[in-house]
PDB file of C-alpha atoms in Angstrom:
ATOM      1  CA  UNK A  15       0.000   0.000   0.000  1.00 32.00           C
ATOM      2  CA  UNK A  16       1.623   3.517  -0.736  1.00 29.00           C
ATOM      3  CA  UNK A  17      -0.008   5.256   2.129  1.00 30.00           C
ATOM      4  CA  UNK A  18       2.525   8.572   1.289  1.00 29.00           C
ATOM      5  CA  UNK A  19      -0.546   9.542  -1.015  1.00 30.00           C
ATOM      6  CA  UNK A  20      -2.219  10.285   1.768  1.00 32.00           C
ATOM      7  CA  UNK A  21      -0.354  10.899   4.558  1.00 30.00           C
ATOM      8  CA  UNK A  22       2.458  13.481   2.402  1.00 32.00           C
ATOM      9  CA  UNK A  23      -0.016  15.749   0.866  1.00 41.00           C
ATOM     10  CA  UNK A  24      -0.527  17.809   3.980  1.00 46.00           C
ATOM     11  CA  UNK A  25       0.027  17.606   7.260  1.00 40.00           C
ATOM     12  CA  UNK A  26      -3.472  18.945   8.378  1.00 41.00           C
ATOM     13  CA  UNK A  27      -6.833  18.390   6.599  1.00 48.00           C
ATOM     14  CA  UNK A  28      -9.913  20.038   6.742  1.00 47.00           C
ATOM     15  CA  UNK A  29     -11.767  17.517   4.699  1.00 47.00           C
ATOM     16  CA  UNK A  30     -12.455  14.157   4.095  1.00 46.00           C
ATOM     17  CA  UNK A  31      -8.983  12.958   4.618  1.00 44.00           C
ATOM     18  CA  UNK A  32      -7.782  14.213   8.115  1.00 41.00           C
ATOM     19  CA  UNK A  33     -10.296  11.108   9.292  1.00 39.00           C
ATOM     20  CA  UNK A  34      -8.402   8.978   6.829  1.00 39.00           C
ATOM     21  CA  UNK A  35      -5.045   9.556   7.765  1.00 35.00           C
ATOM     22  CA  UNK A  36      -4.861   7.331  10.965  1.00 34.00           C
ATOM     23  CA  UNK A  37      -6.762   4.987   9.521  1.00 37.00           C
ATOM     24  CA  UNK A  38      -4.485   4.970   6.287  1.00 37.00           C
ATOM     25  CA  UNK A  39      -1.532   4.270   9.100  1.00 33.00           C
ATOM     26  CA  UNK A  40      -3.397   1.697  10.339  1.00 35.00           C
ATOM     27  CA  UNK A  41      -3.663  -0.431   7.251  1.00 38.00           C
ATOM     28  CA  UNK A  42      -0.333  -0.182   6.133  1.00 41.00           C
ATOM     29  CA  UNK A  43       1.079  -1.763   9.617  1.00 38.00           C
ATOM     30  CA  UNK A  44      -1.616  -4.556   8.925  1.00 38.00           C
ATOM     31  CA  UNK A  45      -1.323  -4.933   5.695  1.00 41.00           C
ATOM     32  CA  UNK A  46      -5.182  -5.453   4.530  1.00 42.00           C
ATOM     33  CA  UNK A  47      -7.748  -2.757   4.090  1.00 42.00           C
ATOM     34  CA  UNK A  48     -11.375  -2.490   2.815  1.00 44.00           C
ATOM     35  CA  UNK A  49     -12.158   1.522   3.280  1.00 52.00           C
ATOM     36  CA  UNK A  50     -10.265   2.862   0.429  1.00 53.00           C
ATOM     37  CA  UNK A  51      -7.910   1.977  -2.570  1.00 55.00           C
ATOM     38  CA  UNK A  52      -4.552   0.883  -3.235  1.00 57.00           C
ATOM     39  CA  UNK A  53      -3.324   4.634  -2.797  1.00 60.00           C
ATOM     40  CA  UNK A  54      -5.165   5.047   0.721  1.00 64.00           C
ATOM     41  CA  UNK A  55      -7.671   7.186  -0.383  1.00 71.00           C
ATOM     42  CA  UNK A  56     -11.315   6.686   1.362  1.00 73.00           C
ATOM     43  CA  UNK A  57     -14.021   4.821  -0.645  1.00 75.00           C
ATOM     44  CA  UNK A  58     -15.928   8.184   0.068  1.00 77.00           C
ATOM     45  CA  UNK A  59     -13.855  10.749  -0.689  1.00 88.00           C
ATOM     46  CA  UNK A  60     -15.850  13.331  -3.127  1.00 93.00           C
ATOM     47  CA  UNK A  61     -14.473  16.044  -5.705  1.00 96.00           C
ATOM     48  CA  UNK A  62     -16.815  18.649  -6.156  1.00 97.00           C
ATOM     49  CA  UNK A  63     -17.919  21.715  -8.176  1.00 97.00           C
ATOM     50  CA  UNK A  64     -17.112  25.341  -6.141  1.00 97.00           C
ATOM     51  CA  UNK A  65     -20.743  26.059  -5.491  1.00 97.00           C
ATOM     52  CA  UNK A  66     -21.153  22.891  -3.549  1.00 97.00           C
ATOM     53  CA  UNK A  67     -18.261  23.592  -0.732  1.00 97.00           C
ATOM     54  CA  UNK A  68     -18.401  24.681   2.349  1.00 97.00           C
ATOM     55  CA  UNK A  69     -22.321  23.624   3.184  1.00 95.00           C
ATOM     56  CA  UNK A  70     -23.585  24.417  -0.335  1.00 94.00           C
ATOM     57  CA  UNK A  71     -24.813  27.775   0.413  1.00 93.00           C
ATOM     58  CA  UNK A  72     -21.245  29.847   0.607  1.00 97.00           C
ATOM     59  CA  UNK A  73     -19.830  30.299  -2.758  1.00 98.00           C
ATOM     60  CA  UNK A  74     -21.863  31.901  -5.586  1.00 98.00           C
ATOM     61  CA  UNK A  75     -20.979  30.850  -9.498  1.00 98.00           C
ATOM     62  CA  UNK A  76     -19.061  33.973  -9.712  1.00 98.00           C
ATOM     63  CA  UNK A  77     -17.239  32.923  -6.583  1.00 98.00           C
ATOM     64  CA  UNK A  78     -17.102  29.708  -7.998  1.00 98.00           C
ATOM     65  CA  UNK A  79     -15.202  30.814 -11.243  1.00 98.00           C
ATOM     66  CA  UNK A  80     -12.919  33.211  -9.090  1.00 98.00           C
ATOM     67  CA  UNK A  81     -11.724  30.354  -7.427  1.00 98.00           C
ATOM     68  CA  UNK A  82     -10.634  28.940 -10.869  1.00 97.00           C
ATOM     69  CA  UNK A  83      -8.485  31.905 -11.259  1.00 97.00           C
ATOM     70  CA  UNK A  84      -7.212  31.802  -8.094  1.00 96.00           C
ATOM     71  CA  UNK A  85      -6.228  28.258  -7.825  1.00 95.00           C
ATOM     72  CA  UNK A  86      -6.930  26.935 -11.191  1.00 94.00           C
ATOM     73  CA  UNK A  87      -9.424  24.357 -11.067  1.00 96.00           C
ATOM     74  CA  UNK A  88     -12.561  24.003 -10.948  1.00 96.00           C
ATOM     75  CA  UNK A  89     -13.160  20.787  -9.045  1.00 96.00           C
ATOM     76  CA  UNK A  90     -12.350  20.422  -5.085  1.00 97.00           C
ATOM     77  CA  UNK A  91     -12.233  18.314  -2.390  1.00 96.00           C
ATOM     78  CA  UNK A  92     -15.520  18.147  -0.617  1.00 96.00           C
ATOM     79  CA  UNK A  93     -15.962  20.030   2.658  1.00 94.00           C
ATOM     80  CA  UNK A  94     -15.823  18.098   5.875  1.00 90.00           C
ATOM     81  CA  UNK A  95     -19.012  18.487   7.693  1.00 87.00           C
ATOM     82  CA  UNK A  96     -18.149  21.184  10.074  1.00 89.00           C
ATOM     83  CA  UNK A  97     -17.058  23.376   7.510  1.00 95.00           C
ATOM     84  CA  UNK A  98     -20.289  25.683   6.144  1.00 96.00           C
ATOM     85  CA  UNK A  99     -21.627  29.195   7.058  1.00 96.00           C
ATOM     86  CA  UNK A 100     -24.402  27.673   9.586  1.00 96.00           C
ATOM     87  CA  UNK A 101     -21.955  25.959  11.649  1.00 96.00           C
ATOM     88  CA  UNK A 102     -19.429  29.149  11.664  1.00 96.00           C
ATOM     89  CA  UNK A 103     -21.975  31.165  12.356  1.00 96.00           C
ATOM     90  CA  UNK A 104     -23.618  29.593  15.031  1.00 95.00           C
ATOM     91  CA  UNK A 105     -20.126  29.853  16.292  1.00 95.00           C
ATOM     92  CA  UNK A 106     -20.113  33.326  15.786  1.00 95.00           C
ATOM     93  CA  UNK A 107     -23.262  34.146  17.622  1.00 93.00           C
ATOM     94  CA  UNK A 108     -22.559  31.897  20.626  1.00 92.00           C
ATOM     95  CA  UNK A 109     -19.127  33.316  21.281  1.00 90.00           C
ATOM     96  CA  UNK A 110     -19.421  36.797  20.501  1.00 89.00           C
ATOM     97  CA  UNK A 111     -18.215  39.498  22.610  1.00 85.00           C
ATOM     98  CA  UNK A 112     -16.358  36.687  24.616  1.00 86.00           C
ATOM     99  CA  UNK A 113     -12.327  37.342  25.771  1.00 81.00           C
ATOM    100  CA  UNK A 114     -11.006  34.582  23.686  1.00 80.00           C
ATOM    101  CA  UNK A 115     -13.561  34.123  21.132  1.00 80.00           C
ATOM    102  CA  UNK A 116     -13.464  36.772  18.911  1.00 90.00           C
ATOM    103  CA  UNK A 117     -12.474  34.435  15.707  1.00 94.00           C
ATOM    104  CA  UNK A 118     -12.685  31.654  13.906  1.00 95.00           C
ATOM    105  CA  UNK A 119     -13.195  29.055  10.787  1.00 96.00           C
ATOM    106  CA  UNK A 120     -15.529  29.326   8.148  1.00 97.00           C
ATOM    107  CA  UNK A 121     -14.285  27.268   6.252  1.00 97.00           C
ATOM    108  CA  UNK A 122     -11.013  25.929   4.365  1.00 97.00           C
ATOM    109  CA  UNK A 123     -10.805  25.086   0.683  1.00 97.00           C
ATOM    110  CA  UNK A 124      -8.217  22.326  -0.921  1.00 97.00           C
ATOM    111  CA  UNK A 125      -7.397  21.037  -4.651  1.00 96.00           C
ATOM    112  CA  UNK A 126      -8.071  17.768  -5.470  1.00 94.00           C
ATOM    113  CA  UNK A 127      -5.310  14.769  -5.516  1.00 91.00           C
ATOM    114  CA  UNK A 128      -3.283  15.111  -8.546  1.00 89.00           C
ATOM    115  CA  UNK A 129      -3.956  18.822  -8.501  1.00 90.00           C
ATOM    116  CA  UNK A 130      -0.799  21.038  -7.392  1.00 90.00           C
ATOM    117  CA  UNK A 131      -1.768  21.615  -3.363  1.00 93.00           C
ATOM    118  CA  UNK A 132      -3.523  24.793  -2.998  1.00 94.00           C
ATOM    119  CA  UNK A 133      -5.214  25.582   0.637  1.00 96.00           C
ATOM    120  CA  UNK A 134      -7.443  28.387   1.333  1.00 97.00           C
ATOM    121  CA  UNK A 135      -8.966  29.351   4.640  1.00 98.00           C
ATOM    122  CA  UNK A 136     -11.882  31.443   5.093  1.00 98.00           C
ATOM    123  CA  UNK A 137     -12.321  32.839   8.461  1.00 98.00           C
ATOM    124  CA  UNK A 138     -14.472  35.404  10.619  1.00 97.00           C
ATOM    125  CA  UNK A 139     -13.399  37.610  13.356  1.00 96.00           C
ATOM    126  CA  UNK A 140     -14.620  41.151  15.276  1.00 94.00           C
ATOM    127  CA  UNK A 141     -13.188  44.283  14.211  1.00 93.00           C
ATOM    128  CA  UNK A 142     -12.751  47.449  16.023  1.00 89.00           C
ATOM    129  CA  UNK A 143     -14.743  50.098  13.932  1.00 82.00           C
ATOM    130  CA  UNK A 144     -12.654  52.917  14.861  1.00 82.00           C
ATOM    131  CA  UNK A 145      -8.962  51.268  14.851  1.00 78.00           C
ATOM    132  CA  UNK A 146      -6.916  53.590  12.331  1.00 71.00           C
ATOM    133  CA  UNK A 147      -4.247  52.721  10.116  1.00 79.00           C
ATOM    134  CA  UNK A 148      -3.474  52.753   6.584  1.00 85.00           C
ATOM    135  CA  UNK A 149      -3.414  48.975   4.647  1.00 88.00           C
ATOM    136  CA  UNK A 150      -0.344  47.569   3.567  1.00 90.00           C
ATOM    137  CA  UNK A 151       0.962  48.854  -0.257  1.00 92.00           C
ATOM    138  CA  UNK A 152      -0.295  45.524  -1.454  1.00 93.00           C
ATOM    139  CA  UNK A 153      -3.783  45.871  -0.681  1.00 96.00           C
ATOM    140  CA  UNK A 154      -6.617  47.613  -2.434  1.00 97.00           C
ATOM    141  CA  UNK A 155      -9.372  48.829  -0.944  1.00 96.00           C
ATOM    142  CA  UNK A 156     -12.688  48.242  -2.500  1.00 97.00           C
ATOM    143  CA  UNK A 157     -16.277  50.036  -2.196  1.00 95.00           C
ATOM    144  CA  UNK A 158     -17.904  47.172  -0.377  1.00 96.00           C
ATOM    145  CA  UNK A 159     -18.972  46.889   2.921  1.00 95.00           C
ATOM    146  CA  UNK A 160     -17.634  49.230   5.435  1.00 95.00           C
ATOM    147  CA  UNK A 161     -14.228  47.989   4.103  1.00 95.00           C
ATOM    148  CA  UNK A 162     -12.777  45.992   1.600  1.00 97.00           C
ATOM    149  CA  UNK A 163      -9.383  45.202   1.166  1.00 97.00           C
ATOM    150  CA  UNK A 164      -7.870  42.825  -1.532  1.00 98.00           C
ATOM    151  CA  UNK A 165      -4.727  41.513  -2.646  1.00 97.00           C
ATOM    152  CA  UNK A 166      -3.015  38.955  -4.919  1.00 96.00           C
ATOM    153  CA  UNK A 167      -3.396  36.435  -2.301  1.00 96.00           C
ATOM    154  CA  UNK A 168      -6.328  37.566   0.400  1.00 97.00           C
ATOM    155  CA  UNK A 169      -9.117  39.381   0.667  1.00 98.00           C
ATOM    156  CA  UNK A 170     -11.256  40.649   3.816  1.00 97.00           C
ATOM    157  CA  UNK A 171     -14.858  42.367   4.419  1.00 98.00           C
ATOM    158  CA  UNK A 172     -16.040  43.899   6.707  1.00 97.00           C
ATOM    159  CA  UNK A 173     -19.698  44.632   7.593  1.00 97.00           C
ATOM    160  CA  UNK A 174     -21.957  45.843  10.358  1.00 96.00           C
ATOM    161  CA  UNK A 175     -24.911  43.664  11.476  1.00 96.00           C
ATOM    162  CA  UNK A 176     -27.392  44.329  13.483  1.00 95.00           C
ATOM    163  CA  UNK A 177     -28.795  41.252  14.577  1.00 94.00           C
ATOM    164  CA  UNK A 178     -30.741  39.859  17.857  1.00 90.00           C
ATOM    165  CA  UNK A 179     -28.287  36.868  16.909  1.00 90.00           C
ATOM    166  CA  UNK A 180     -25.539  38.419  17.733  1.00 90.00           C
ATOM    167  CA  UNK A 181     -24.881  41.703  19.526  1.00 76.00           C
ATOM    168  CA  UNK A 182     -28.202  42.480  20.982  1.00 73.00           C
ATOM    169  CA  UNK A 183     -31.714  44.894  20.058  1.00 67.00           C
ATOM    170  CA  UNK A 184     -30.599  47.845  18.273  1.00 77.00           C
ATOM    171  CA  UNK A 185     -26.734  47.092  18.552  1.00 89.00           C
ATOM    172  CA  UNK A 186     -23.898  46.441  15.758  1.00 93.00           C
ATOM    173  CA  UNK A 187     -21.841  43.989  15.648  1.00 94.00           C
ATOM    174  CA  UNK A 188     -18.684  44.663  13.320  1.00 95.00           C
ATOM    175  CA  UNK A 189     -17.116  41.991  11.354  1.00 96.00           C
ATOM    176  CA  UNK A 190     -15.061  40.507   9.024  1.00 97.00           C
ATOM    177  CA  UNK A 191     -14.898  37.959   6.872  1.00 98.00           C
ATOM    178  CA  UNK A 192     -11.303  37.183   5.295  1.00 98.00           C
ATOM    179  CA  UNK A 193      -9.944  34.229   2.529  1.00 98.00           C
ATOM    180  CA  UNK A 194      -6.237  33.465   2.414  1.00 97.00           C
ATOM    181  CA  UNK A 195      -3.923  31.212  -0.120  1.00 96.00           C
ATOM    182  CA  UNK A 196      -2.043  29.841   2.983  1.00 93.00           C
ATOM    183  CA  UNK A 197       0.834  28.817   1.769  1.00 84.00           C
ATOM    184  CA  UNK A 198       4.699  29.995   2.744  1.00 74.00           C
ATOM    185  CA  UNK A 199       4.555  33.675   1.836  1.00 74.00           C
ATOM    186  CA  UNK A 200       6.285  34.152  -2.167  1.00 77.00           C
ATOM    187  CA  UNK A 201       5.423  36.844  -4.525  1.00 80.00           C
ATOM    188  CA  UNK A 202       1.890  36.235  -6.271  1.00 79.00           C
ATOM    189  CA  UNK A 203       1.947  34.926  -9.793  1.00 81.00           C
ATOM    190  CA  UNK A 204      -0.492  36.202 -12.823  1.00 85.00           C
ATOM    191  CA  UNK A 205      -2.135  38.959 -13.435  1.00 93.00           C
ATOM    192  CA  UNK A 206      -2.017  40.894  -9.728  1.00 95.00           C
ATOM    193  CA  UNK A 207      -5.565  42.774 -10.803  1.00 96.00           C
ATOM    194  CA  UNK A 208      -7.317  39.626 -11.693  1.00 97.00           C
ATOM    195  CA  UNK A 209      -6.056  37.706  -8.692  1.00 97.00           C
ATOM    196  CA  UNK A 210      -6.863  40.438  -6.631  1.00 98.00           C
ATOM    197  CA  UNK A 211     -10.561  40.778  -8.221  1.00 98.00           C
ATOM    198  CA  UNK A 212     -10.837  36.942  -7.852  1.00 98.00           C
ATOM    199  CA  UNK A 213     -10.230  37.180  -3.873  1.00 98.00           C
ATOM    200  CA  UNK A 214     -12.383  39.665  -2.965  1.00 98.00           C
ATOM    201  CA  UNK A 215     -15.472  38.088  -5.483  1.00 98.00           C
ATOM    202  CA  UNK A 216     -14.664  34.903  -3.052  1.00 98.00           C
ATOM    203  CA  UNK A 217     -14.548  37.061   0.058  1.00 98.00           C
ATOM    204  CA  UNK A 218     -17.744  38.762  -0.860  1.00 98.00           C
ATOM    205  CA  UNK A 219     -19.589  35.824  -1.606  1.00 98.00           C
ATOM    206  CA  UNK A 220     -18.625  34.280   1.898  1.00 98.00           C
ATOM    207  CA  UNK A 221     -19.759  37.583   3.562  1.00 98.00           C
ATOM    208  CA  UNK A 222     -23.007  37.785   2.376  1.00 98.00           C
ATOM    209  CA  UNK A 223     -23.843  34.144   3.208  1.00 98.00           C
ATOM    210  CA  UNK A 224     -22.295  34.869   6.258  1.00 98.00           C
ATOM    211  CA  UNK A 225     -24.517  38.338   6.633  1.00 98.00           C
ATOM    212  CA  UNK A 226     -27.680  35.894   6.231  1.00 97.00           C
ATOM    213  CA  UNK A 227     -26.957  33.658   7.927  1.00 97.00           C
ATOM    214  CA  UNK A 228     -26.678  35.579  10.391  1.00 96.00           C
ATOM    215  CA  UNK A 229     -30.077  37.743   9.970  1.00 95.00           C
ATOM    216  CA  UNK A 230     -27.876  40.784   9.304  1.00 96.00           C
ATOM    217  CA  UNK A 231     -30.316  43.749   9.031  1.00 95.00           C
ATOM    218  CA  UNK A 232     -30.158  44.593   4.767  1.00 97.00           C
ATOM    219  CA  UNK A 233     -27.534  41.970   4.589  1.00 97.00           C
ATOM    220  CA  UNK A 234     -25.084  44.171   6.618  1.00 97.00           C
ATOM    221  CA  UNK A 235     -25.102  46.859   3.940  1.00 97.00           C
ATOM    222  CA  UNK A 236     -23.247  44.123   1.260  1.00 98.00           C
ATOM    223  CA  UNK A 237     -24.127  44.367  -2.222  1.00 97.00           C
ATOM    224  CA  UNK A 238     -26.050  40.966  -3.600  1.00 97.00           C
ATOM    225  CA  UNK A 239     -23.168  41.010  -6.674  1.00 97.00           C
ATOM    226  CA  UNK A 240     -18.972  41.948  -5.731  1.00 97.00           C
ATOM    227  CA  UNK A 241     -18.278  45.590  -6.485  1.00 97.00           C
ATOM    228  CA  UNK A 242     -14.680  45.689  -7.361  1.00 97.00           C
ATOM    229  CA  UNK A 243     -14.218  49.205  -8.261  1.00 94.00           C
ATOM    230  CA  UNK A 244     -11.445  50.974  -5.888  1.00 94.00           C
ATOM    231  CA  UNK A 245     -12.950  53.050  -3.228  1.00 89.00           C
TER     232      UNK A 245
END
């Protein structure tokens, strides 16, 4: 059995095949199997279109083909099941305002096997509404949102929602939705604009499902399509 299929592509998975792994270690000391095939991958391992990750409700078609141009391909590994916008934002709504809990997953995005590894992560957290400071050179900031800022290789929105979910009658809680290439920082390759376009259509698209998810009033202020003009 060549269980390095499995157990060199990454060290930490987010889908189907972080349950695999131990059992993929398991089968090669024993020597006989049943759950998966000769390379250690599990009998129900899925690829799947864009607009079917993350709990089916997250990424939009245009999303969808942004993530083409950010990763090049169009097929993915499936999400594991406690990766989708109503788990992270139960999440959010339970632990907001708490000391330590003022972050967390959406959701993480991987190529296929026999793609070229390519991980995103999309993830939520509070923001300060009044913290200052100008964005690094490499960001642009977009009219979306309160703020928008995208680069060659992230993009983050922020909102305000005012929800009884989640900060209270008549209060607004500011956040931000962000999706990273996480990889060992190296200079983006491409065209920067189009990268940068494609990150903050996949940013948006997580925002707004976030924002209704969340019973955001207006869909915290987000436009129902990406506006990627420079603010």
């Amino acid at each position: 059995m060549r269980m390095w299929t499995v157990v060199s592509r990454r060290p930490v998975r987010g889908g189907l095949l972080s349950a695999a792994v131990a059992g993929s270690l398991l089968l090669g000391a024993t020597g006989c199997g049943g759950d998966g095939d000769e390379d250690g991958v599990p009998d129900d391992y899925k690829v799947v279109a864009g607009t079917r990750l993350c709990g089916g409700n997250a990424v939009s078609a245009d999303a969808a083909k942004a993530l083409k141009v950010i990763t090049g391909s169009s097929r993915f590994e499936a999400s594991g099941e406690k990766y989708s916008i109503e788990q992270a934002a139960t999440v959010l709504a339970t632990m907001y305002n708490a000391p330590h809990g003022r972050s967390g997953d959406v959701c993480r995005i991987y190529t296929p096997l026999g793609k070229p590894d390519f991980e995103l992560r999309v993830t939520w957290r509070q923001v300060d509404p009044d913290a200052t400071g100008s964005p690094a050179s490499k960001f642009t900031a977009l009219k979306m949102g309160e703020r928008t800022l995208a680069a060659a290789d992230k993009a983050d929105v922020q909102f305000g929602c005012r929800s009884d979910k989640v900060a209270g009658t008549g209060e607004v809680a500011h956040l931000a939705v962000g999706v990273e290439h996480w990889a060992t920082p190296t200079e983006p390759e491409g065209d920067i604009k189009a990268l940068k376009d494609a990150y903050a259509t996949v940013a948006h698209s997580f925002s707004l499902a976030m924002a209704k998810e969340l019973g955001c009033e207006k869909n915290g202020g987000l436009p129902s399509k990406p506006v990627l003009d420079p603010a």
